[in-house]
Every structure is written in structure tokens, then in C-alpha cells.
Amino acid sequence: MAAAVAARGCGGVWRRVWQYGAGGPRPSSRGQWAAASSARGAVVPVGKSGLAPWVPVVGLEIHAQISSNSKLFSGSQVQFAAPPNSLVSFFDASLPGTLPVLNRRCVEAAVMTGLALNCSINKKSLFDRKHYFYADLPAGYQITQQRVPIAVNGSLSYSLCIDNKMSQMVTKTVRIKQIQLEQDSGKSLHDDTRSQTLVDLNRAGVGLMEVVMEPDMCCGEEAAAAVRELQLILQTLGSSQAVMAEGQLRVDANVSVHHPGEPYGVRTEVKNINSLRFLAKAVDYEIQRQIKELENGGTILNETRAFDSKLGCTVPMRDKEGKQDYRFMPEPNLPPLILYDAKSLPANMNHQQVVNIDWIHKRLPDLPSVTRAKLVERYGILPEHSFALLNEDGLTEFFENVVKQTQMKPKKVIGWILNVLLSYLKQHSLTVKESPVSSVLMADLLNLLEKKEISSTAAKQVFAELWKGEGKTPLEIVKEKKLELIQDQKELEQICQAVIDGQENEVMAIKAGNLKVLNKLIGLVQRETQGRSNPVLVKQLLEKKLSE
Amino acid sequence: MRLLSVARCLRSGGLLLPPVPPGRAALSVGRHDQQQQQPPQPAVTVEVLDHLEQLALVDFRDAEGVERLRKAIQFADLLHQVNTDGVEPMDSVLEDRCLYLREDDVTEGNCTNELLKNAREKVEEYFVAPPGNIPLPKLEERETFLKGS
């Protein structure tokens, strides 16, 4: 049973099986798979190298901050950077006599997210208190949904590229156990020098959606890909801005390893993961650490570990007071949350008090997977291109704008967008919005290329000039740098003839049947014209002359 | 029978804080059965009390405090005498009420000074707390009534 479930996460057809010791994988994002390539593709039988294979199991708990104006249970503002304790109401500070009042927008955000992740929405969900003591939790408990959350039993499909080449993508699915609404805690700033903690409650009470993913993943790459897709979905829905760097998306990973056919191993929880890259690293490190520990005869403790990004490893977290007893109890101040659909809609209720699941369903925007499929269908680009477009904020829009304004086929345009524009943006760490080359300029450039007024090489030179952002148009740059292709056929013929006349040996070789030498002549013509000749045309002219 | 009706029964029998066991509770169980129906009461041991003190940071202080706890447990155990077969558990008397939904408007906050007035210590508008949770010392090391038990 354990083996079957493990197989699900790593694909039925091929399975990533970790083998430590056989030049085992290093915990560095992409290069590791080269070393483990013998283990990929099939379960390595015991005895082949003396080491039993390991199956890693990875589950994720993701907290996404809801994008709303005010907090989950109070009317104080939600904002990232603000003076300490300025966005705190009496309820957030847990002063006696205050009560929680549920924010409708947060409920809608959770329903949208649940629908997008194919969950069943619970028409009746309940709120509970989870008790623990910590300075950034002034009430001593967090209001959450432990018994009956707002959404359950969904799924998330994501894609991975095998081979690091983006040429082969494989689709995987991870089950979503549940989505629940809960409060965020405040922020603690640890001042070790003065042995104190400074507490800022601005974040206390902000609405969170906790998305629990079942342990269907088997490595850091899968975990990162799943989270990336979730991030895109949340951003598309607008239910969360999901920026990890600003703490709007926090991921905790649950990792364990076991031998195929045996029960699941003891799992550890890994926290303090601040980016997708670190998520992959942390998970892979922890898998390797557990394998190493177990192969050395040690045991894995069911503990919480923190990822140290500087050292690239996980360390046990201090200040963990053994197993916590959260003393869950129903939140006595909140009745059950009732959601409606078209059938159950009550006739006389104030419509501001009603959350209609069907109404929300109808207004869901296209999810990333749908957008990608539409791009592939509409423009004839490859699936991996659509992934690259959606992966960069604003790139899809840019691409579509260029396509609208140029005669060049989208299949060719995409190459320029992904290989030229995107690589420049990455090199200079700029976002699409900050690009010095606008879609208009890019379209102009591609039009010149399409009309064969310049060569492809010349176009790249023009792009480099445009990147400087000096306000010149592509045509101006072409004229300035004299990059136009020679259009005068007679002039070209003269140059071809001159080259032929000067290369007797090569001409003889070609006439004798060695056609590869023709490329040398084309090259010489290109040199003569300083790259301003159309190689296809040159080849034709040379061939014509040589056959005379 | 729902909790409300049980409470009504107990109250009408003049038993707001019944001694053990309730002599006149008009419940669905006959009086003769009451003694047998009551589940064996778990002993309220020092370990349990120590655990509660750690978890909830209460201090049972003296024998009277512990006795009050025992009585409270006894009172709650009365519920076992009620036949709840096929009855949905009720966890809030608000269950039939509408959960009010608030519009997503900013209506509160911006009262830093007022809030900080409650702080014994503050640093530049931050509340000051100890570096981490200070664990309650172990039973042997505490000044607690339970030590003598």
C-alpha cells in the first residue's frame, strides 16, 4: 500500500528513486540529476549496487496571505510595511471585551481558491481555537478551522521538465487535503544582544488560507513546481499576491523516506523557507540527511527543523517544547459559516450577507493551465513556450502586443521574446515592465527583419542598441550603423563574382562535387559585405554562377 | 435530548449546581440506574494536575482549588447520563444564528499610543517580550501546592 501511494507521487511510468552512495545526488538544484541518472527511470533493484533504494515522501503546508483591505476578524488595515503597531485594532491586541467579526472578502477568496483547486466547498464550516503561548499571539490562541474547514479534497496539476532542457514536460498532480481560513500572528524581532523580543502586531489577525497538500511529491523540484503553480493560480485569482519574499506565501515541508513496500518513515517538518529555490534545496537536503542518517544506523526524530539558507542545510529548531497540546475547542463567538449556491439561496436574505458559491464559480478567471492551452492553440507555439511566458510577469501581454503589431509569425516572434528579450531582462535583473525596449519598438524591429531589410545578426545588433534606451527607432539605428541588407542585385552579383574569381581552388572543388565548400564562399561574401548580405540569396547567386 | 433541554431539566429540578448524583433529575434514565450509568471517574492525579498547570498556566494553589476542579469534572460527567444516540453534537448555542459578514473596509487601527499605554516595557513602538517562552519549571522545582500531594 505504501509503495503504491509512493508511486503515485513520482509517476507511474518512471520513478525517481534515490540511491545514496552510488555517487548520490548533491543538494544543488539542477545539476544533481546528472549524477543520479542511473537511478532515474526505474526502481533500482536491491543488490545491484548493494544499497536498497529509498523512496522520499514530501508533503507541504502552505500559508497564503489573503489579499484584502482589512483583516480577517477586524477592520484594521492589511499592509506590508507600516510603522510598528499602527495597523492594530483593540481586537488584534486581544484587549478584553472585543469580538471577532468575519470579513466577507476573505470568505470569497477562500471559496475562489477552493474552486480553482477542484475542492468540494463545505457549505457549513466551523471555527476553532488553537491554543499556544507565544509573544506574537496576544490572545494565547489562534482562530482557525480545525474540525470542518471551508474546502476539502481538491487537486493541483503542475508540470516539470525532464532533462533540464524544457523540451520534455511531464504533468503531475498533487492532492489538496483541505483549505482553511485562519489568523496570522504578529511578528517577533529577536534582539539577542539585549535578550529580548520586540513584537509588532501589524500582521496579527491578517487572513490566511492554509492549503494542505498530501505527501504526493518526492523531491525538491516537484515541491517547488507545485508551489510555483499554486502561486500563479493565486495571483491569477487575486485571492493572494503570494509573494514569498514579502511573507505572503509561506511554505513548510514535511519530509520522510522509506524503502519501497515498507510503511512510511518518521517525518520531519522543515520551516524558514523563503523562496522556491530554497524550498527545493531544503527538501533535497533533508531527504539526503535522512537517508544518510538511516544508512548509518541512526533514527529520524519527529521534529521541526529550520532551513539555514547560508549553509544550505536544515538544523533542529531550538525552543521547541516537546509535543504541543493545542487544546482545540470550538470558537464560541462565531456561529457556523454557511455558504449558499444557486439552489439553496435563501429568498429574503440581505444579499450582502450571502456568499454564493455558484456566483463565484461563474466569475473565476481563466486559470494558468487554460491560458497556456489557449496560447498554444492561438499562436501555434509549443507548450514549454507557454510555460515560459506565464512564468514571467507581464511577458504574455508583451508577446501578444508584439504579435499584434508585426507581420512576423508568432512562432518566430516567440523565439525573439524568449531567447533575446527575456535573456536581456534576466541579465540585467529587470522585470518586463521595466524593459527599455517596448513592444512597439520590438515589433518595428521584427518587421524590418521580416521584410528582409536586415539580417538576423543585424537585428540582434539593433536590439542591443535599442536596449540602451536612447529613444532611437530601429530604422534610425539601422541607417546609423549601415546595417541594411544590400538590396541591389547587381552589386551582390559583382561581389559574388569577385569572390569566385579570387578562389580558384574552392571553385574547382565545388565543380568536382564537394558542395560543402560553397559555405566558405558564402562566408567570404558575407565578410566582403560586412554582414549585409542575405545568405540565402548569396547561395542562390553563387550556385547560379558556378553552374554556368 | 439537546443540551438546552438537559439544562432546562436540571434547572427546573432546582439543581443549578447539583451535588453528586442528582436525585431528582428527570432524565431518560431511571433513578436506579444512575449509579451504574456513571462512568468510572478518572482519578485526578498529580500528573494530570501538573500537566494542566504547564499547559494552561493555572495554579491550583491549594486543596480547595483541586477540590473545585474535581467537582467541576463531576458536574460535567452528568452529561454521560443523557442518551444522545442519533443526536448531532452541539458545540455552540449560536448554531442557529447567522454569522454576520463584514464588508472589507478599513475602519480601525491607528491607535499605537493607546495600545502601548498597556505595555510595561516598550522600545520605539514595539512591545517588549522575553527572548522566548520561559518554560514553567518542573514540578520538583516549583512553588506549588501539588508538590506536597
XYZ file of C-alpha atoms in Angstrom:
697
model
C 0.000 0.000 0.000
C 2.798 2.338 0.922
C 4.627 1.551 -2.314
C 1.550 2.195 -4.432
C 0.989 5.553 -2.816
C 4.623 6.427 -3.215
C 4.472 5.518 -6.873
C 1.634 7.958 -7.420
C 3.725 10.922 -6.483
C 6.618 10.138 -8.739
C 4.632 8.994 -11.760
C 3.521 5.537 -12.681
C 5.817 5.199 -15.648
C 9.021 6.450 -14.180
C 10.036 6.945 -10.629
C 12.738 8.981 -9.096
C 14.439 6.653 -6.712
C 17.176 7.997 -4.592
C 20.262 5.963 -4.122
C 22.727 7.344 -1.711
C 26.264 6.103 -2.036
C 26.232 5.476 -5.764
C 27.680 8.929 -6.284
C 24.489 10.195 -4.721
C 22.755 13.415 -5.644
C 24.224 16.666 -4.416
C 21.796 19.173 -2.948
C 22.137 21.761 -5.699
C 19.057 22.439 -7.747
C 19.626 21.306 -11.327
C 22.985 19.597 -11.566
C 22.069 16.822 -9.167
C 20.119 14.748 -11.648
C 23.128 14.157 -13.830
C 24.762 12.209 -11.041
C 21.655 10.195 -10.215
C 20.772 9.382 -13.800
C 21.288 5.701 -13.267
C 18.657 5.739 -10.581
C 16.154 7.589 -12.722
C 13.678 5.843 -14.853
C 13.292 2.651 -12.872
C 13.441 1.245 -9.404
C 16.971 0.012 -8.918
C 16.694 -3.488 -7.534
C 18.344 -4.337 -4.249
C 21.678 -5.946 -4.693
C 22.606 -4.221 -7.896
C 24.913 -1.932 -6.022
C 24.405 -3.324 -2.566
C 22.199 -0.487 -1.374
C 18.427 -0.672 -1.015
C 16.582 2.107 -2.823
C 14.849 4.866 -0.875
C 11.530 6.481 -1.674
C 11.299 10.048 -0.402
C 7.877 11.428 0.547
C 7.183 15.152 0.595
C 4.047 16.930 1.783
C 3.521 20.672 2.026
C 1.626 23.091 4.264
C 1.290 26.433 2.578
C 0.051 29.630 4.186
C -1.106 32.274 1.725
C -1.942 35.734 2.990
C -5.328 36.805 1.677
C -5.263 39.911 -0.466
C -7.812 42.128 1.283
C -8.089 45.669 2.594
C -8.798 44.701 6.177
C -8.059 41.774 8.431
C -9.936 38.501 8.844
C -11.829 39.374 12.011
C -11.242 43.099 12.430
C -11.305 46.333 10.480
C -7.635 47.235 10.748
C -5.680 47.620 7.541
C -3.599 44.966 5.818
C -0.345 46.454 4.570
C 3.185 45.172 4.263
C 5.425 47.927 5.582
C 3.943 50.306 8.140
C 5.061 51.846 11.435
C 5.047 49.158 14.133
C 1.710 48.558 15.820
C -0.066 51.184 13.730
C -2.377 48.730 11.949
C -3.676 47.141 15.134
C -7.207 47.300 16.498
C -8.265 46.502 20.064
C -9.362 43.054 18.908
C -5.989 42.364 17.270
C -4.274 43.350 20.512
C -6.609 40.957 22.278
C -7.962 43.521 24.695
C -10.874 42.192 26.758
C -14.373 42.934 25.531
C -13.593 42.618 21.821
C -15.151 40.102 19.439
C -14.244 38.688 16.012
C -16.325 39.838 13.017
C -15.723 37.841 9.849
C -14.606 39.663 6.691
C -16.709 38.671 3.689
C -13.877 39.243 1.184
C -11.745 36.634 2.995
C -14.521 34.077 2.686
C -14.832 34.792 -1.048
C -11.069 34.479 -1.506
C -11.087 31.067 0.164
C -14.045 29.885 -1.928
C -12.374 31.072 -5.163
C -9.188 29.268 -4.249
C -11.069 26.115 -3.299
C -12.935 26.103 -6.612
C -9.748 26.721 -8.593
C -8.160 23.743 -6.853
C -11.120 21.461 -7.636
C -12.136 21.195 -3.992
C -15.537 20.435 -2.522
C -16.671 23.552 -0.757
C -18.176 22.819 2.642
C -21.448 24.703 2.791
C -21.126 24.638 6.551
C -17.710 25.145 8.085
C -16.705 25.864 11.660
C -14.157 27.970 13.506
C -11.961 26.680 16.327
C -9.377 27.963 18.751
C -5.866 26.580 18.675
C -4.112 27.411 21.941
C -0.417 28.014 22.450
C 1.629 30.645 24.198
C 3.879 32.975 22.256
C 4.543 36.695 22.482
C 3.255 37.413 18.966
C -0.091 35.739 19.702
C -1.603 38.076 22.276
C -4.855 36.146 22.739
C -2.996 32.922 23.527
C -4.942 31.195 20.775
C -5.341 31.377 17.013
C -8.779 31.213 15.414
C -8.592 28.538 12.734
C -10.740 25.807 11.149
C -9.602 22.526 12.540
C -12.738 20.372 12.533
C -14.567 21.399 9.382
C -12.558 23.628 7.019
C -14.070 25.640 4.208
C -12.809 23.402 1.365
C -11.577 19.794 1.097
C -10.400 17.130 -1.346
C -9.020 19.014 -4.290
C -6.117 18.624 -6.665
C -3.417 20.680 -8.293
C -1.752 19.815 -11.591
C 1.716 21.083 -12.298
C 4.420 20.443 -14.874
C 8.055 19.526 -14.644
C 10.665 19.465 -17.328
C 12.758 16.350 -17.508
C 16.292 16.685 -18.838
C 16.663 20.285 -17.711
C 16.015 21.175 -21.320
C 12.427 22.311 -21.234
C 11.891 20.160 -24.289
C 10.018 17.429 -22.478
C 7.425 18.332 -19.926
C 5.578 15.921 -17.724
C 2.361 16.696 -15.849
C 1.918 15.665 -12.236
C -0.883 16.000 -9.759
C -0.829 16.579 -6.041
C -3.943 16.102 -3.922
C -5.142 19.005 -1.824
C -6.294 17.764 1.548
C -8.005 20.955 2.626
C -8.071 24.727 2.650
C -8.846 26.532 5.875
C -9.243 30.126 6.963
C -7.104 31.238 9.872
C -5.490 34.230 11.545
C -1.902 35.241 11.042
C 0.226 36.000 14.087
C 2.222 39.147 14.748
C 5.923 39.472 14.055
C 8.706 38.888 16.533
C 12.057 40.566 16.125
C 14.660 38.797 18.187
C 17.190 41.030 19.849
C 19.797 38.599 21.114
C 22.151 41.248 22.406
C 19.611 42.615 24.850
C 17.995 39.214 25.353
C 14.535 40.364 24.398
C 11.971 40.079 21.639
C 10.283 43.074 20.046
C 6.706 42.427 18.998
C 4.855 44.145 16.144
C 1.193 43.203 15.868
C 0.547 44.760 12.444
C 0.363 41.292 10.939
C -1.676 39.815 13.791
C -5.128 38.894 12.567
C -4.439 39.150 8.843
C -6.424 36.494 6.967
C -4.568 33.379 5.826
C -5.594 30.453 3.660
C -3.785 27.332 4.734
C -3.502 24.920 1.810
C -2.531 21.420 2.870
C -1.008 19.247 0.142
C -0.914 15.494 0.597
C 2.504 13.806 0.562
C 2.349 13.003 -3.150
C 5.642 14.597 -4.057
C 9.048 13.004 -3.946
C 11.707 15.667 -4.296
C 12.561 19.357 -4.085
C 11.927 20.000 -7.751
C 8.374 18.660 -7.554
C 7.665 20.639 -4.409
C 8.943 23.851 -5.979
C 7.000 23.265 -9.204
C 3.778 22.596 -7.300
C 4.190 25.719 -5.197
C 5.028 27.775 -8.280
C 1.817 26.673 -9.976
C -0.182 27.416 -6.816
C 1.442 30.839 -6.706
C 0.406 31.550 -10.298
C -3.139 30.381 -9.594
C -3.462 32.574 -6.503
C -2.095 35.570 -8.390
C -4.459 34.958 -11.298
C -7.443 34.691 -8.944
C -6.278 37.708 -6.987
C -7.035 35.878 -3.737
C -3.416 36.340 -2.676
C -0.474 38.213 -4.144
C 1.592 35.231 -2.995
C 4.966 36.990 -2.994
C 7.260 34.752 -0.948
C 9.775 37.493 -0.315
C 7.129 39.577 1.455
C 5.879 36.690 3.540
C 2.599 36.489 1.644
C 3.324 32.863 0.811
C 4.978 30.655 3.423
C 5.790 27.008 2.901
C 6.552 24.298 5.438
C 7.683 20.943 4.107
C 7.070 17.530 5.688
C 9.751 15.069 4.614
C 10.299 11.373 5.223
C 11.941 8.418 3.467
C 11.183 4.719 3.386
C 12.037 1.600 1.425
C 9.583 0.540 -1.280
C 6.945 -1.757 0.163
C 7.572 -0.653 3.743
C 5.461 1.765 5.784
C 6.210 5.488 5.683
C 9.169 6.636 7.733
C 9.187 9.211 10.536
C 8.728 12.670 9.105
C 10.353 15.957 9.981
C 8.890 19.376 9.413
C 11.111 21.953 7.725
C 10.416 25.654 8.263
C 12.025 29.002 7.433
C 11.961 28.533 3.671
C 11.919 31.895 1.939
C 11.974 31.189 -1.780
C 11.181 28.475 -4.315
C 14.872 27.818 -4.862
C 15.405 27.362 -1.139
C 12.351 25.117 -0.967
C 13.895 22.722 -3.484
C 17.256 22.879 -1.705
C 15.779 22.387 1.752
C 13.694 19.395 0.715
C 16.541 17.711 -1.149
C 18.971 18.342 1.700
C 16.559 16.894 4.241
C 15.944 13.797 2.087
C 19.664 13.246 1.801
C 20.221 13.864 5.503
C 17.574 11.307 6.453
C 18.934 8.689 4.066
C 22.445 9.218 5.384
C 21.260 9.021 8.983
C 19.282 5.837 8.419
C 22.030 4.143 6.421
C 24.419 4.867 9.266
C 22.071 3.038 11.589
C 20.598 6.163 13.153
C 16.961 7.141 13.603
C 14.916 10.111 12.487
C 13.249 12.176 15.195
C 9.783 13.554 14.594
C 10.991 17.122 14.996
C 10.801 20.566 13.472
C 13.898 21.783 11.671
C 14.774 25.165 10.260
C 16.407 25.669 6.884
C 19.608 27.671 7.049
C 19.891 29.302 3.652
C 23.504 30.374 4.148
C 24.722 26.882 4.936
C 22.176 25.145 2.699
C 21.182 22.689 5.410
C 18.461 22.048 7.976
C 19.075 22.365 11.701
C 16.894 21.388 14.646
C 14.852 24.327 15.863
C 15.515 25.429 19.387
C 12.711 26.471 21.704
C 10.543 23.512 20.772
C 8.876 22.437 23.977
C 8.220 18.825 23.117
C 4.922 17.838 21.590
C 2.396 20.641 21.728
C -1.108 20.138 23.044
C -3.156 22.777 21.270
C -6.341 22.106 23.276
C -8.587 22.713 20.256
C -12.034 23.949 21.150
C -14.884 25.446 19.125
C -14.703 29.235 18.815
C -17.654 30.187 20.997
C -18.067 33.664 19.493
C -18.648 32.555 15.913
C -21.619 30.583 14.618
C -21.019 28.174 11.735
C -20.151 29.737 8.373
C -22.916 28.915 5.910
C -22.325 29.238 2.174
C -25.021 29.024 -0.457
C -25.360 28.019 -4.063
C -27.995 28.773 -6.678
C -30.279 26.043 -5.318
C -30.035 26.803 -1.641
C -30.107 30.590 -1.946
C -32.497 31.956 0.678
C -35.165 34.250 -0.693
C -35.292 37.070 1.791
C -31.752 37.446 2.962
C -29.770 40.644 2.597
C -27.553 39.817 -0.361
C -24.551 41.367 1.333
C -24.773 38.584 3.898
C -24.807 35.836 1.302
C -21.801 34.148 -0.271
C -22.986 32.272 -3.354
C -20.584 29.571 -4.480
C -22.098 29.341 -7.981
C -21.890 33.089 -8.492
C -18.194 32.973 -7.594
C -17.641 29.946 -9.848
C -19.055 31.777 -12.850
C -16.728 34.693 -12.313
C -13.499 32.716 -11.957
C -10.902 33.957 -14.434
C -9.024 31.595 -16.758
C -6.574 29.579 -14.706
C -2.931 29.467 -15.868
C -3.366 25.999 -17.392
C -6.263 27.246 -19.502
C -4.380 30.383 -20.564
C -1.422 28.253 -21.607
C -3.581 25.952 -23.694
C -5.197 28.945 -25.385
C -1.793 30.460 -26.190
C -0.608 27.225 -27.749
C -3.760 26.901 -29.801
C -3.993 30.508 -30.879
C -0.367 31.169 -31.733
C 0.959 27.726 -32.578
C 3.719 27.946 -30.001
C 4.995 24.975 -28.015
C 3.682 24.122 -24.508
C 7.070 24.872 -22.975
C 6.908 28.332 -24.565
C 3.570 28.973 -22.892
C 5.093 27.967 -19.560
C 7.944 30.393 -20.068
C 5.505 33.168 -21.000
C 3.351 32.725 -17.916
C 6.333 32.302 -15.677
C 7.419 35.905 -16.133
C 5.046 38.621 -15.010
C 3.804 40.657 -17.974
C 5.597 38.618 -20.624
C 2.444 37.142 -22.124
C 0.988 40.593 -22.628
C 4.225 41.793 -24.196
C 4.306 38.836 -26.555
C 0.691 39.313 -27.617
C 1.252 43.023 -28.192
C 4.245 42.360 -30.416
C 2.323 39.745 -32.394
C -0.481 42.234 -32.974
C 1.894 44.831 -34.381
C 4.105 42.690 -36.602
C 3.759 40.600 -39.713
C 6.204 38.042 -38.367
C 4.577 34.735 -37.453
C 4.039 34.161 -33.724
C 6.151 31.005 -33.950
C 9.109 33.156 -34.934
C 8.262 36.030 -32.606
C 8.311 33.707 -29.598
C 11.964 32.915 -30.268
C 12.866 36.581 -30.107
C 10.820 37.111 -26.962
C 12.214 34.133 -25.047
C 15.774 33.964 -26.348
C 16.582 37.642 -26.785
C 14.287 39.871 -24.700
C 13.972 37.533 -21.741
C 17.684 36.801 -21.560
C 18.485 40.525 -21.580
C 15.913 41.083 -18.823
C 17.400 38.292 -16.732
C 20.945 39.523 -17.252
C 20.008 42.966 -16.016
C 17.563 41.739 -13.353
C 14.698 43.742 -14.801
C 11.012 42.949 -14.953
C 9.073 43.103 -18.195
C 7.509 46.357 -17.029
C 10.987 47.859 -16.648
C 12.142 46.821 -20.116
C 13.848 49.638 -22.038
C 12.597 48.027 -25.240
C 8.842 48.394 -25.586
C 6.582 46.031 -27.521
C 6.196 48.740 -30.183
C 9.937 49.023 -30.762
C 10.300 45.268 -30.765
C 7.531 44.924 -33.339
C 9.188 47.545 -35.542
C 12.463 45.664 -35.368
C 10.873 42.352 -36.206
C 9.087 43.955 -39.143
C 12.406 45.078 -40.602
C 13.676 41.545 -40.247
C 10.530 40.076 -41.736
C 10.716 42.383 -44.739
C 14.284 41.190 -45.234
C 15.659 44.693 -44.883
C 18.161 43.427 -42.310
C 19.689 40.097 -41.454
C 19.095 38.207 -38.245
C 22.562 39.091 -36.974
C 21.976 42.738 -37.712
C 18.651 42.567 -35.863
C 20.444 41.383 -32.738
C 22.821 44.311 -33.020
C 19.892 46.685 -33.343
C 18.281 45.144 -30.272
C 21.447 45.756 -28.278
C 21.311 49.413 -29.345
C 17.613 49.697 -28.508
C 18.342 48.276 -25.054
C 20.377 51.396 -24.305
C 17.063 53.213 -24.280
C 18.317 56.293 -26.123
C 14.998 56.834 -27.842
C 16.092 55.856 -31.356
C 13.815 53.793 -33.547
C 15.066 50.551 -35.127
C 15.093 52.165 -38.559
C 17.237 55.038 -37.302
C 19.734 52.632 -35.791
C 19.896 50.570 -38.977
C 20.625 53.662 -41.043
C 23.138 54.963 -38.497
C 25.103 51.756 -38.353
C 24.592 50.916 -42.016
C 23.113 47.545 -41.263
C 20.707 47.322 -44.179
C 20.908 44.300 -46.387
C 22.178 45.047 -49.819
C 19.092 45.105 -51.996
C 20.871 45.875 -55.239
C 21.094 42.528 -57.035
C 23.769 43.774 -59.454
C 26.005 44.880 -56.606
C 25.655 41.485 -54.965
C 26.384 39.683 -58.216
C 29.539 41.730 -58.659
C 30.752 40.806 -55.192
C 29.918 37.133 -55.720
C 31.798 37.173 -58.982
C 34.783 38.803 -57.335
C 34.858 36.116 -54.665
C 34.562 33.347 -57.227
C 37.375 34.857 -59.245
C 39.588 35.004 -56.204
C 39.047 31.411 -55.004
C 40.085 29.163 -57.867
C 40.781 26.085 -55.734
C 37.470 26.255 -53.966
C 35.609 26.719 -57.219
C 37.254 23.642 -58.633
C 36.350 21.649 -55.543
C 32.716 22.656 -55.824
C 32.547 21.854 -59.512
C 34.068 18.483 -58.668
C 31.168 17.792 -56.372
C 32.244 18.996 -52.924
C 29.322 21.252 -52.175
C 30.272 21.986 -48.561
C 32.972 24.330 -49.793
C 30.196 26.590 -51.002
C 29.701 27.680 -47.396
C 33.203 29.088 -47.371
C 32.406 31.220 -50.380
C 29.182 32.416 -48.774
C 31.217 33.325 -45.715
C 33.636 35.308 -47.822
C 30.815 37.231 -49.454
C 29.394 37.978 -46.012
C 32.760 39.346 -44.965
C 33.008 41.497 -48.047
C 29.565 42.941 -47.439
C 30.156 43.320 -43.691
C 27.254 41.056 -42.902
C 24.849 42.973 -45.070
C 24.049 40.192 -47.461
C 21.181 37.765 -47.291
C 22.884 34.365 -47.078
C 20.043 32.581 -48.849
C 20.227 34.959 -51.789
C 24.020 34.757 -51.863
C 23.897 30.993 -52.012
C 21.480 31.142 -54.930
C 23.645 33.592 -56.853
C 26.823 31.626 -56.264
C 25.180 28.383 -57.320
C 23.855 30.025 -60.441
C 27.243 31.408 -61.350
C 29.093 28.210 -60.647
C 26.749 26.226 -62.808
C 27.270 28.465 -65.776
C -32.070 15.391 24.034
C -30.259 18.597 23.344
C -28.059 20.376 25.807
C -30.589 23.183 26.234
C -33.281 20.782 27.289
C -30.951 18.993 29.675
C -30.030 22.311 31.223
C -33.720 23.208 31.460
C -34.420 19.919 33.196
C -31.671 20.396 35.675
C -32.702 23.948 36.377
C -36.382 23.150 36.767
C -35.387 20.492 39.229
C -33.786 23.304 41.224
C -30.335 21.951 40.559
C -28.139 24.768 39.289
C -25.099 23.205 40.899
C -26.177 19.678 41.690
C -24.353 17.553 44.221
C -23.427 14.110 43.059
C -25.544 12.386 41.827
C -28.654 14.486 41.049
C -31.507 12.965 42.992
C -34.379 14.412 41.064
C -33.056 14.860 37.511
C -35.967 13.960 35.247
C -33.778 12.351 32.640
C -34.453 9.462 30.357
C -32.585 7.197 32.700
C -34.340 5.714 35.709
C -33.050 6.670 39.125
C -31.935 3.181 39.995
C -29.657 3.046 37.005
C -27.815 6.228 37.760
C -25.075 4.764 39.880
C -24.228 2.149 37.269
C -24.524 4.577 34.350
C -21.922 6.932 35.735
C -18.613 6.081 34.134
C -15.701 5.256 36.384
C -14.309 8.637 37.326
C -10.696 9.013 36.236
C -8.513 9.804 39.183
C -7.400 13.406 39.175
C -3.759 12.651 39.746
C -0.854 14.915 40.475
C 0.486 14.160 36.990
C -2.720 15.367 35.389
C -2.750 18.489 37.508
C 0.910 19.182 36.761
C 0.201 18.758 33.049
C -2.718 21.190 33.302
C -0.576 23.705 35.150
C 2.037 23.519 32.393
C -0.465 23.735 29.557
C -2.778 26.399 30.788
C -0.519 28.168 33.278
C -3.105 27.892 36.026
C -2.085 27.484 39.603
C -4.159 25.131 41.685
C -2.848 26.895 44.724
C -4.338 24.702 47.466
C -6.571 21.743 48.304
C -9.693 23.823 47.771
C -8.627 24.620 44.205
C -8.102 20.959 43.408
C -11.398 20.023 45.027
C -13.199 22.618 42.927
C -11.682 21.010 39.858
C -12.885 17.562 40.967
C -16.385 18.917 41.473
C -16.340 20.570 38.080
C -15.377 17.289 36.438
C -18.153 15.508 38.298
C -20.669 18.091 37.161
C -19.604 17.745 33.543
C -19.760 13.958 33.817
C -23.507 14.206 34.364
C -23.747 14.520 30.626
C -22.912 10.828 30.327
C -26.309 10.068 31.798
C -28.076 11.563 28.831
C -28.925 9.321 25.918
C -27.559 11.116 22.888
C -27.928 8.335 20.341
C -28.636 9.869 16.946
C -28.366 13.411 18.249
C -25.997 15.854 16.483
C -23.433 17.256 18.891
C -23.968 20.917 19.643
C -20.906 22.962 20.365
C -22.413 26.418 20.464
C -25.737 27.920 21.406
C -25.181 30.199 18.436
C -25.533 27.399 15.944
C -28.799 28.680 14.530
C -27.628 32.249 14.335
C -26.402 33.887 11.191
C -22.677 34.525 11.036
C -22.531 38.218 10.239
C -20.232 39.082 7.307
C -18.477 42.412 7.392
C -17.596 44.494 4.314
C -13.871 44.639 3.542
C -13.355 48.258 4.668
C -10.628 49.715 6.859
C -12.381 51.039 9.942
C -9.928 50.533 12.775
C -6.295 50.783 13.735
C -4.000 53.769 14.054
C -4.069 53.765 17.825
C -0.445 52.885 18.554
C -0.108 55.194 21.537
C -3.245 53.937 23.214
C -2.160 50.330 22.824
C 1.356 50.980 24.048
C -0.047 52.540 27.214
C -0.713 48.966 28.335
C 2.872 47.900 27.826
C 5.117 47.662 30.839
C 8.114 47.921 28.571
C 8.379 49.233 25.056
C 11.108 50.057 22.579
C 10.294 52.545 19.828
C 6.648 51.499 19.451
C 7.393 47.786 19.729
C 6.108 45.717 22.614
C 8.934 44.070 24.524
C 8.783 40.400 25.431
C 11.297 37.896 26.823
C 13.519 36.217 24.201
C 11.391 33.071 24.043
C 8.822 31.200 26.042
C 10.052 30.793 29.573
C 9.110 27.211 30.387
C 7.391 26.547 33.682
C 9.948 24.903 35.977
C 9.449 21.187 36.611
C 7.162 20.101 39.412
C 10.026 19.494 41.846
C 11.360 22.976 41.315
C 8.077 24.871 41.574
C 6.476 26.567 44.491
C 3.231 24.710 44.139
C 0.711 23.060 46.377
C 0.895 19.972 44.188
C 4.372 19.184 45.376
C 3.046 18.016 48.690
C 0.406 15.739 47.132
